């Protein structure tokens, strides 16, 4: 073959690019005029769509976008892009008044047309992503004028469910709504400066931001670290000012070393998820025994360095359905567990005929699973761990291909029926338990919560809690922080988001 | 010479074809796919279906392979399923870090290994030789991940001199930062290869010492140090260059354990991550690049032969 | 192995010490059940306590006795190594034998197969295999075993090639011995010494590889004790409990060093006895 036949292929192009990158360092940006905050995050973002609430997107959503309203850390609704909202006396609609002084980062005005376009996306099963399920209570909406819009509901909706929805919706620039996954289009305090995939995201202050004196810092650099140890090392060496979403163990250690530890109001709750369509788990008494087989205090201490609370119900303290008495009613107690196990009528062999699926990539899950396995051994149940990682684990989890597993659920600080957006707790289309949902009492309890007004509200929550421990297809163990913030001493101005998303607009370095 | 190099590179093509087919076969055999991680836990079945179709993952495996191959031949390795970035860009971001660590570790290995071998071969059987062979045994026997942990414990946790996790900083533009980050992983890997280098070079030197020309040199009254350092070394260098090249090639992708200890952003970890998330185009891209570099280094080593030993012909 | 060979090996102090250490390790691993130790019993309150009179190596995050886990981890390691070497030998030796004995297209085909196994770094190859097989003790064993095939094949082939040139083999063939007879009755019995060295070398490679896979989180799944897994978890607790990663790593290192010393002594002894050239020990990196 002649020499001329040889053309540089893509691989050699890659080598050439690499060679150039080898020589050329990323140009150090000297923009220090209004201060810079450097944040370590532990995973790259997936995209810029504010309707995709993947935890990896948490560092940017609240910085590139604003939602219609916000919650204070204790759950009180406060204005944001909507300056006022009025819920109709019959709870069948909410009238919104929008701010008039807001512009999108593109320069386009923020108005009712933008809210209309955003709601259309949210209500579309293809484009609505994580907001779609929440939109199911919405019948339609009407634009009254440029700055007023009314949302109508299919049935009377409880106040908290309405404000949850408003807080959930971040407004997207109609002109950029089709390309929002790859190009941010919001009103947020920060604009995208630069993104190097897998390495860093640089946010720069939005000069026309509507909140006064915000953002405090001119620039926020999110650097992606491959793991907790690397991020922690960067904080200790002064290369970053804060770690967002690090492990509880590192956080506790760093707190001891004088760093600030900030915990948000929106924890997750770890749940022992039970596939009640399989093996011994079809037996209700057998399932109920697991209420007493969870060594919650030690799970929290060893798995999460004690940062969180042991809980027997899937609620954060801020939830209206939170009920502390269940912790005493359903303690870790092997005698009570044994009584339920023998009441189940299952043989020892039947009781041991299952495997515990474990997310090998999540250290606390590995710890919790080994603790349960050991506890079960003490009551005569011998099981194996089925360790899976990455996609293999996710596929088993999503496909319901497991007997039991630990997995965290969110939205536990919001309206209680939001519980049903989490896979194992779904009332319909449940990927684990299938359709129709075998737990009829649970489905009815969720429906009652959705329809409860006045005096029945408290009773509907109590009923739901009783059903949760009776059906016992999900056994909560403890809450924990999904997004701990550990910061250097001279970082100040933390704004706590109800979902523990990163809110950078008030962050600033003290001199 | 150029003809030889071009010929060797052309031989790469069937190897890459077979390898890419092998990888695709593996993908077919491995349980799980990339979609679950893309759509998240609370996705609806419709969403999952849409995303599967979007990436052509609902097509038969052979059709997917053909589509990939068609583009790959034109130099387009596709985009990562997870980050949507071109695979080549992702690899190009990691490659400098991998090369930098590989070269630094090889350098450390040579700086330790060559003097050890020379001293051992000069006085074979002496207490010095025995002491130095113990060093080689230690260098090879101490697992890199344990040595790495010990170094972190001492230099990072106790003394707080160096970072416990190493990022990548280019040596040419930010040397101080690069050294701080490179020192521990390069020493960890370098100590290991120093054992290989020392053992191999010593064996080659001792073998050379039996040759006639050495006897002649000694008879002429040349000092032992010069006999080893000049005469034997020149001839032992030839096979030694191969070993050095082979080790360097092995570091491209094969240094995953050290990369994991120091959370170093190398190519090996990128591949592991790609396997874990079933990012098919990225898996293909990483393996192809690792193979290409492996072969390139081998070609380079062969070419070096000619420089060191002009008798080698490229028929 | 002849008594003379054993004596020869044990005359070296390093090999003697290594043999003693390995002997103790094997005995402890085999009779672990008879010892008053429990590798799985948890005492969650004692989590990460440093070494003490009650727990010589301290306890891990789940309050398990680390020394007990190191002992049972030896069982895991040795079992994996034995199984992996068996697989590698059972496949690799016949490949090398046939390739070296018959040469020609058989040689070309088999050695090409071996080259394919060598094209990727062993650890990546093993990880890919585990991805296909799923994470289990069996998968780790097979993955480590398969990566060992090339070295057995190459060593056997090289030895067969050099033996074929020898007079006694030629003599058997000249007197009308069949190929099969010659291969199994004259070549193989005389090729075993470098293979024996390879067994020792590969045992240490297998133990290291299994530990590395566990360290990367794809080896034998917990709660089965494994040295690599202990190092992996221990690394996460470096700040709180340095003993956790250090002590299991020490035992792992001593095991590798022992095997290396024995392997080199064996190679030296055999070389003296019959002037066979053997590989370079754990490096095994000959092109």
Coordinates of N, CA and C in Angstrom, one line a residue, chain A residues 229 236 249 253 295 298 301-302 360 363 366-367 370-371 373-374 385 387 389, chain C residues 40-42 44-45 47 61-62 64 135 217 221-223 232 236-237 239-240:
Chain A
X229 N -13.4 11.9 48.7 CA -12.0 12.1 49.2 C -11.3 13.3 48.5
X236 N -9.6 21.2 52.1 CA -8.6 21.3 53.1 C -7.4 22.0 52.6
X249 N -19.7 11.3 56.7 CA -18.5 11.0 57.5 C -17.4 12.1 57.4
X253 N -16.1 14.9 60.2 CA -14.7 15.1 60.5 C -14.3 16.5 60.3
X295 N -32.2 -1.9 62.9 CA -31.4 -1.3 64.0 C -31.1 0.2 63.7
X298 N -28.1 2.5 65.1 CA -26.8 2.1 64.7 C -26.6 2.3 63.2
X301 N -25.8 5.9 62.8 CA -24.5 6.2 63.4 C -23.4 5.7 62.5
X302 N -23.5 4.4 62.1 CA -22.4 3.8 61.3 C -22.5 4.2 59.8
X360 N -23.9 -1.3 45.2 CA -22.5 -1.4 45.6 C -21.7 -0.1 45.5
X363 N -21.7 3.6 49.6 CA -21.1 3.0 50.8 C -22.2 2.8 51.9
X366 N -24.2 -0.2 51.5 CA -23.5 -1.4 51.8 C -23.5 -1.7 53.3
X367 N -23.2 -0.6 54.1 CA -23.2 -0.7 55.5 C -24.6 -1.2 56.1
X370 N -25.4 -4.8 55.3 CA -24.7 -5.8 56.1 C -25.3 -5.8 57.5
X371 N -25.7 -4.7 58.0 CA -26.3 -4.7 59.4 C -27.6 -5.5 59.4
X373 N -28.5 -7.8 57.3 CA -28.1 -9.2 57.1 C -27.7 -9.9 58.4
X374 N -27.0 -9.2 59.2 CA -26.5 -9.7 60.4 C -27.7 -9.9 61.4
X385 N -26.3 -11.2 50.0 CA -26.4 -9.9 49.4 C -26.2 -10.0 47.9
X387 N -24.9 -7.9 45.3 CA -24.2 -6.6 45.0 C -24.2 -6.2 43.5
X389 N -23.8 -2.8 40.7 CA -23.3 -1.4 40.6 C -23.8 -0.7 39.3
Chain C
X40 N -17.7 -12.4 61.1 CA -19.0 -11.8 60.7 C -19.7 -11.1 61.9
X41 N -19.4 -11.6 63.1 CA -20.1 -11.0 64.3 C -19.9 -9.5 64.4
X42 N -21.0 -8.8 64.5 CA -21.0 -7.4 64.6 C -21.1 -6.9 66.0
X44 N -21.7 -3.2 66.9 CA -21.8 -1.8 66.2 C -21.4 -0.7 67.1
X45 N -21.5 -0.9 68.5 CA -21.1 0.1 69.4 C -19.6 0.3 69.3
X47 N -17.6 0.2 66.8 CA -17.2 0.6 65.5 C -15.9 1.3 65.4
X61 N -15.7 -1.0 60.6 CA -16.8 0.0 60.8 C -18.1 -0.7 61.4
X62 N -18.2 -2.0 61.1 CA -19.4 -2.7 61.7 C -19.1 -3.4 63.0
X64 N -16.6 -5.5 63.5 CA -16.2 -6.9 63.4 C -14.7 -6.9 63.6
X135 N -21.1 -10.1 39.8 CA -20.1 -10.1 40.9 C -20.3 -11.2 41.8
X217 N -13.8 -2.6 44.0 CA -15.2 -2.8 44.3 C -15.9 -3.7 43.3
X221 N -18.1 -10.3 46.7 CA -19.0 -9.3 47.4 C -19.0 -9.6 48.9
X222 N -19.2 -8.5 49.7 CA -19.3 -8.6 51.1 C -20.5 -9.4 51.5
X223 N -20.6 -9.9 52.7 CA -19.7 -9.7 53.8 C -18.5 -10.7 53.8
X232 N -10.1 -1.5 50.6 CA -11.0 -0.5 50.0 C -11.8 0.3 51.1
X236 N -11.4 4.4 53.1 CA -12.5 5.4 53.4 C -12.4 5.9 54.8
X237 N -11.8 5.1 55.7 CA -11.7 5.5 57.1 C -10.3 5.8 57.5
X239 N -8.8 8.6 58.0 CA -8.6 9.6 59.0 C -9.0 9.1 60.4
X240 N -10.1 8.3 60.4 CA -10.6 7.9 61.7 C -9.9 6.6 62.3

